[in-house]
Amino acid sequence: QVHLVESGGGLVQAGGSLRLSCTASGGTFNMYHMGWFRQAPGKEREFVAALTTGANTDYADSVKGRFTISRDNVKNTVYLQMNSLKPEDTAVYFCAAGPWTSRASSAYKYWGQGTQVTVSS
């Protein structure tokens, strides 16, 4: 069983930056593909970024060039650096871990509780 805890969310003005962290415990972190998803009020959860165990990355078109996903296997942590934030990035952000990499949330086995990101205009 892998336990994931996100941190780093908050309130930021448009154009600003935040770095989200997701720390894992209870499993072998470097064996899992990692993903970030987000869910805005009244909307479905959507894919943001993914990072494989082999360091391959994938980004949603809406965040490509602004967000960067990375991982530190020593610290059992995955990061999401978010730059040039827009009001439409406002959402609860979730990290996820699983044996497969995908843009589909169903591919991920473990989920964190989420961290709120609010971008003001």
CSV table of C-alpha atoms in Angstrom, one decimal:
chain,number,residue,atom,x,y,z
A,1,GLN,CA,0.0,0.0,0.0
A,2,VAL,CA,1.4,3.4,-1.1
A,3,HIS,CA,0.4,6.5,0.8
A,4,LEU,CA,0.6,9.8,-1.0
A,5,VAL,CA,0.6,13.3,0.6
A,6,GLU,CA,0.5,16.5,-1.5
A,7,SER,CA,1.6,19.9,-0.3
A,8,GLY,CA,2.5,23.3,-1.8
A,9,GLY,CA,-0.9,24.5,-2.9
A,10,GLY,CA,-2.1,28.0,-2.1
A,11,LEU,CA,-3.3,31.3,-3.5
A,12,VAL,CA,-1.3,33.0,-6.2
A,13,GLN,CA,-1.9,35.8,-8.6
A,14,ALA,CA,-2.1,35.2,-12.3
A,15,GLY,CA,1.4,34.9,-13.8
A,16,GLY,CA,2.8,33.6,-10.6
A,17,SER,CA,4.4,30.2,-9.7
A,18,LEU,CA,3.8,27.4,-7.3
A,19,ARG,CA,5.6,24.1,-6.8
A,20,LEU,CA,3.5,21.2,-5.6
A,21,SER,CA,5.1,18.2,-3.9
A,22,CYS,CA,3.8,14.7,-3.4
A,23,THR,CA,5.6,12.4,-1.0
A,24,ALA,CA,5.1,8.7,-1.0
A,25,SER,CA,5.5,6.2,1.8
A,26,GLY,CA,4.7,2.5,2.2
A,27,GLY,CA,6.0,1.2,-1.1
A,28,THR,CA,8.9,1.2,-3.5
A,29,PHE,CA,8.5,4.6,-5.0
A,30,ASN,CA,10.9,4.2,-7.9
A,31,MET,CA,8.8,1.3,-9.3
A,32,TYR,CA,5.8,3.5,-9.9
A,33,HIS,CA,4.8,5.8,-12.7
A,34,MET,CA,3.5,9.1,-11.3
A,35,GLY,CA,0.8,11.4,-12.4
A,36,TRP,CA,-0.8,14.7,-11.5
A,37,PHE,CA,-4.4,15.4,-12.1
A,38,ARG,CA,-6.7,18.3,-11.2
A,39,GLN,CA,-10.4,18.8,-10.6
A,40,ALA,CA,-12.1,22.2,-10.7
A,41,PRO,CA,-15.5,22.8,-9.1
A,42,GLY,CA,-18.3,21.2,-11.2
A,43,LYS,CA,-15.8,19.6,-13.6
A,44,GLU,CA,-14.4,16.1,-14.0
A,45,ARG,CA,-10.9,15.2,-12.9
A,46,GLU,CA,-8.5,15.8,-15.7
A,47,PHE,CA,-5.0,14.8,-16.6
A,48,VAL,CA,-2.2,17.3,-16.1
A,49,ALA,CA,1.2,15.5,-16.3
A,50,ALA,CA,2.8,12.1,-16.1
A,51,LEU,CA,6.3,10.9,-15.4
A,52,THR,CA,7.4,7.3,-16.0
A,53,THR,CA,10.0,5.4,-14.1
A,54,GLY,CA,12.2,5.9,-17.1
A,55,ALA,CA,11.9,9.7,-16.9
A,56,ASN,CA,9.6,10.1,-19.9
A,57,THR,CA,7.1,12.9,-19.5
A,58,ASP,CA,3.7,13.7,-20.9
A,59,TYR,CA,1.7,16.9,-20.4
A,60,ALA,CA,-1.8,18.1,-21.2
A,61,ASP,CA,-1.8,20.7,-23.9
A,62,SER,CA,-3.3,23.2,-21.6
A,63,VAL,CA,-0.1,23.2,-19.4
A,64,LYS,CA,2.6,22.3,-21.8
A,65,GLY,CA,5.4,24.8,-21.6
A,66,ARG,CA,4.3,26.1,-18.3
A,67,PHE,CA,4.3,23.1,-16.0
A,68,THR,CA,7.2,20.7,-15.3
A,69,ILE,CA,6.9,17.3,-13.6
A,70,SER,CA,9.9,15.8,-11.9
A,71,ARG,CA,10.8,13.2,-9.3
A,72,ASP,CA,13.4,12.6,-6.6
A,73,ASN,CA,13.6,8.9,-5.9
A,74,VAL,CA,15.8,9.4,-2.9
A,75,LYS,CA,13.2,11.6,-1.2
A,76,ASN,CA,10.3,9.5,-2.6
A,77,THR,CA,8.8,12.7,-3.9
A,78,VAL,CA,7.3,13.9,-7.2
A,79,TYR,CA,7.0,17.6,-8.0
A,80,LEU,CA,4.9,19.8,-10.2
A,81,GLN,CA,6.5,23.1,-10.9
A,82,MET,CA,3.8,25.5,-12.2
A,83,ASN,CA,4.7,28.7,-13.9
A,84,SER,CA,2.7,31.4,-15.6
A,85,LEU,CA,-0.3,30.4,-13.7
A,86,LYS,CA,-3.8,31.3,-15.1
A,87,PRO,CA,-7.1,31.6,-13.3
A,88,GLU,CA,-8.3,28.5,-15.3
A,89,ASP,CA,-5.6,26.5,-13.5
A,90,THR,CA,-7.6,26.9,-10.3
A,91,ALA,CA,-8.4,23.4,-9.0
A,92,VAL,CA,-7.7,20.7,-6.5
A,93,TYR,CA,-4.5,19.0,-7.6
A,94,PHE,CA,-4.0,15.3,-7.0
A,95,CYS,CA,-1.0,13.1,-7.4
A,96,ALA,CA,-1.3,9.5,-8.3
A,97,ALA,CA,1.0,6.4,-8.6
A,98,GLY,CA,0.5,3.2,-10.5
A,99,PRO,CA,2.1,0.4,-12.4
A,100,TRP,CA,1.2,1.9,-15.8
A,101,THR,CA,1.5,5.3,-17.2
A,102,SER,CA,-1.5,6.9,-18.8
A,103,ARG,CA,-3.6,10.0,-19.2
A,104,ALA,CA,-6.5,8.0,-17.8
A,105,SER,CA,-7.1,8.3,-14.1
A,106,SER,CA,-8.2,4.6,-14.0
A,107,ALA,CA,-4.6,3.6,-14.7
A,108,TYR,CA,-3.4,4.8,-11.3
A,109,LYS,CA,-3.8,2.7,-8.2
A,110,TYR,CA,-2.9,5.1,-5.4
A,111,TRP,CA,-4.1,8.7,-4.9
A,112,GLY,CA,-3.3,11.5,-2.6
A,113,GLN,CA,-6.0,13.6,-0.9
A,114,GLY,CA,-5.3,16.7,-3.0
A,115,THR,CA,-4.1,20.2,-2.5
A,116,GLN,CA,-6.0,23.4,-3.5
A,117,VAL,CA,-4.5,25.8,-6.0
A,118,THR,CA,-6.3,29.1,-6.5
A,119,VAL,CA,-5.1,31.6,-9.1
A,120,SER,CA,-6.6,35.0,-8.8
A,121,SER,CA,-6.9,37.4,-11.8
